[in-house]
Amino acid sequence: MGIFTKDIDSMDDLFVHTLRDMYYAENQIVKTLPDMIEKATDKNLRQGFQQHLAETRNQVKRLEQVFKLHNVEAAGVDCPAIDGILEEADDVAGEVEHKSVLDAALIAAAQAVEHYEISRYGTLVAWAKQLGKNDCANLLQQNLEEEKATDAKLTQLAESFVNRKAA
Ligand SMILES: [Fe+2]
Ligand SMILES: [Fe+2]
């Protein structure tokens, strides 16, 4: 991206850049979730990840619709933030031996991902509205709601059994 080349001039450019950042992030999450499903030992956690993998694939499609509505090419740009979150998750999971502690680590990592997504989609919804693109805002809002619901489900799971078992 163009910190030095200054290729982001307008709110519209900034919106498209952030959209591409999320497109890259969602695609990385699609690649990473199967790994997390495999590592999770708790049945409910595994099911939760599986459900969110299906949702995430659909979120990628919604982003493609947003690109189309906005008349720009669907393309990703590197997002070092999500790469860092996913990398750290992988590192930590590799260090944990005890099963239920591993599940707690996976939940914490997944919630860091959700919080990043919630932050980005919140911004994108606001900017889409500001640009008068309510059709784009509606699609982005649907992704935002799914991330929020996933985050809440992860909190519930963590509270209901994973952390208790790990204690
Ligand atoms: Fe997502
Ligand atoms: Fe998500």
Coordinates of C-alpha atoms and ligand atoms in Angstrom, one line a residue, residues 26 29 52 56 59 113-114 117 146-147 150, ligand 2:
E26 CA -11.2 -13.3 5.2
I29 CA -9.1 -17.0 7.8
H52 CA -17.8 -20.2 11.1
T56 CA -16.6 -17.0 6.4
Q59 CA -18.5 -13.5 3.8
V113 CA -9.5 -12.5 15.0
E114 CA -13.2 -11.7 15.6
E117 CA -12.9 -8.2 12.0
E146 CA -21.9 -12.7 12.0
E147 CA -18.6 -11.7 13.5
T150 CA -19.3 -15.7 16.6
Ligands
FE2 FE -15.0 -14.2 11.8

